[in-house]
Amino acid sequence: MSATPRRGVTNDEIFALRWDRGQRDLIGPLHRLYGGDTLALMDRLRDLLKKHWRARPADLRRLDLVRDLNPDWFLSEDMVAYVFYIDRFAGDLKHLPSRIPYLQELGVTYAHMMPCLKPRPGANDGGYAVMDYTAINPDLGTMADFQQSNLQLRAAGISPVIDMVLNHTAKEHAWAVKARAGDPYYQAFYRMFDDDTLPKQYEKTLVEIFPDQAPGNFTYYDDMGKWVWTTFNEYQWDLNWENPEVFLAVLDTILFLANRGVEVFRLDAVAFMWKQMGTSCQNLPQVHDILQALTQATRVCAPAVIHKAEAIVGPQDLVPYLGTGSHAGRESQLAYHNNLMVQFWSTLASGDSRLMTYVLKTHFPESFRRASFAPYIRCHDDIGWAITPEDTAHIPHMDAKAHRDYLADFYNGTYPGSTARGTDFQVNAETGDRRTNGTFASLAGLEAARTPREVDTAIARMRLGHALIASYGGIPLIYMGDEIGMTNDYSYVDNPDHADDSRWIQRPMMDWDATEHTEGPAARISADLRHIMRTRKATPQFAGTVPTRVLDTGHRALFVYQRLGDDRKVTCVVNFTADTQKLWPEDAALRDVPHVDLLSGQALALSHGQITLAPYQSMWLRPV
Ligand code: GLC
């Protein structure tokens, strides 16, 4: 009897198997988006994916295999993210690897390097106006430096993450330059109009993103005699995602960068990608088809890679970015939890958790299929007070507009008794709405603290925030400098490219000296954060696969949620006030079973059936 010769699976077979697996999740969205000859588009897509698969380095193919076998890798409780500007954190890409030990000590496994692709010269919206997606910003280094730094990050167990700006390109991008010169193929990459009839109609239902420095959503260019859709700044031209060529061209750059070691793409400003007359042109259903198609196409060629959606939108609009209905388990794997962020600041100001409990309990599922949030307290952008009348209607005597005004006043420090030091941003003349800028520490009161007690309070508020994002579910994002309590950087006004954008207040240069302190606020905040992250990593119930249930205890000062582990639940209790608070747990499982507070390491002492929390204390209670 002759044995069949054995042979291993070839790379082309692996590709074919992944294509078979992915096709069914690609056809639907592409057909809905582009209609016409979907099969011809699928053929072109397969060729594009195959081109990048063939070019994919062996070490990344190995990572693909590892993650195909463990697709929940990014949901592990071990994951901790750090977000930084390469220049402000490490100088440049050559020096970044020397900071890896610092990241490792913080427990970081995910490094979001803020925009680092080649931006337009001059003002560039913090790098979000890209003129070449295949080149690194020369101030930071070369593509070779980028690849080298990515290799070293990966070797240290840290996933490299970059921004993919896909709602718009810089007007200096080669596509835009050709469009401006009159090339109709590239004009179809953007949204251009011969006169202002349609722009005026669209404007009726659009909101202004930067009403101060970039009013309106369209810009007229004399030289070409056309209006161009420019949602953000004049120099950022919105791409026309109704054109399948745009889909293929953007995917081409994503995969090019994936092959250079990027493991997570933060897809920028995704809410705005599709436009439809008579709507706000945000969060339209087609956006979810585009995101599913991008994610599933990436998964065919580079299954190690995942996508994070940046959609800073209201609660009802946010949830679908993690995949609901037919998109469940197929859309972006991560999304910013900006509603948790807004509710954190709201409850910290008012000391009243009712709105937070209502919003987070009502609008958010307890878990997602193969996806989760990235909770955070601050990022490089402003805080938009996404408090809706529909939600405040459920809280007696609360008015949405009045609450938004209160929060803006509280955090710019003008509200009586407030110790926050932030600034108003993009005051909307029509609605009176204001957004807020400021670092975590300055908004929490550290900048204005004069007495040891005020310093303690600010540090306790920061501890509370960091404990919240570490335990709520998904990957917590630590924003560079927050780990040492960096306060507002007012020097941005001296840089002409930054002066008109007060978001630079929360984008300081890293204070490396402060990381060496052994006492004082920086040392204390850093020690708190390290302890919190170490405890998170030792708590399997904090994995992103474990459901998060918000409990309505009726206690206004406390925000309470549970992580529903298979074996044991962890009950997280947060005192959002400067007073001692008591909770009488109704749940017998909590009342009658011995628990330990994972954060303090203390056995839970119930006195007369009450749990006592110190001002701003968080407890993570788990049965012993
Ligand atoms: C995202 C970025 C923000 C930028 C905008 C336009 O919201 O976070 O900084 O201004 O997109 O690209």
PDB file of C-alpha atoms in Angstrom, residues 88 122-126 212-213 233 235 423-426 437 489-505 507:
ATOM      1  CA  ARG A  88       6.190  64.848  22.289  1.00  0.00           C
ATOM      2  CA  GLY A 122       2.021  74.205   7.921  1.00  0.00           C
ATOM      3  CA  ALA A 123      -1.213  73.802   9.857  1.00  0.00           C
ATOM      4  CA  ASN A 124      -2.297  70.170   9.592  1.00  0.00           C
ATOM      5  CA  ASP A 125      -4.884  69.581  12.341  1.00  0.00           C
ATOM      6  CA  GLY A 126      -2.424  67.710  14.516  1.00  0.00           C
ATOM      7  CA  ASP A 212     -14.723  79.129  15.086  1.00  0.00           C
ATOM      8  CA  GLN A 213     -11.793  78.466  12.800  1.00  0.00           C
ATOM      9  CA  ASN A 233     -10.676  72.496   7.944  1.00  0.00           C
ATOM     10  CA  TYR A 235      -7.350  71.997   3.760  1.00  0.00           C
ATOM     11  CA  THR A 423     -11.126  76.310  28.383  1.00  0.00           C
ATOM     12  CA  ASP A 424     -14.205  76.704  26.224  1.00  0.00           C
ATOM     13  CA  PHE A 425     -13.805  75.420  22.671  1.00  0.00           C
ATOM     14  CA  GLN A 426     -15.824  76.087  19.494  1.00  0.00           C
ATOM     15  CA  ASN A 437     -10.423  71.455  26.592  1.00  0.00           C
ATOM     16  CA  ASP A 489       0.170  73.465  28.448  1.00  0.00           C
ATOM     17  CA  TYR A 490      -0.605  77.097  27.693  1.00  0.00           C
ATOM     18  CA  SER A 491       2.435  77.552  25.454  1.00  0.00           C
ATOM     19  CA  TYR A 492       0.572  76.358  22.364  1.00  0.00           C
ATOM     20  CA  VAL A 493      -0.386  79.969  21.594  1.00  0.00           C
ATOM     21  CA  ASP A 494       3.258  80.679  20.733  1.00  0.00           C
ATOM     22  CA  ASN A 495       3.127  78.296  17.769  1.00  0.00           C
ATOM     23  CA  PRO A 496       1.320  79.965  14.862  1.00  0.00           C
ATOM     24  CA  ASP A 497       0.196  76.566  13.521  1.00  0.00           C
ATOM     25  CA  HIS A 498      -1.471  75.738  16.831  1.00  0.00           C
ATOM     26  CA  ALA A 499      -2.528  79.096  18.235  1.00  0.00           C
ATOM     27  CA  ASP A 500      -6.119  78.996  16.947  1.00  0.00           C
ATOM     28  CA  ASP A 501      -6.770  75.490  18.329  1.00  0.00           C
ATOM     29  CA  SER A 502      -6.942  75.220  22.119  1.00  0.00           C
ATOM     30  CA  ARG A 503      -6.956  71.412  21.926  1.00  0.00           C
ATOM     31  CA  TRP A 504      -3.174  71.834  22.093  1.00  0.00           C
ATOM     32  CA  ILE A 505      -3.613  72.684  25.765  1.00  0.00           C
ATOM     33  CA  ARG A 507      -1.081  67.909  24.153  1.00  0.00           C
TER      34      ARG A 507
END
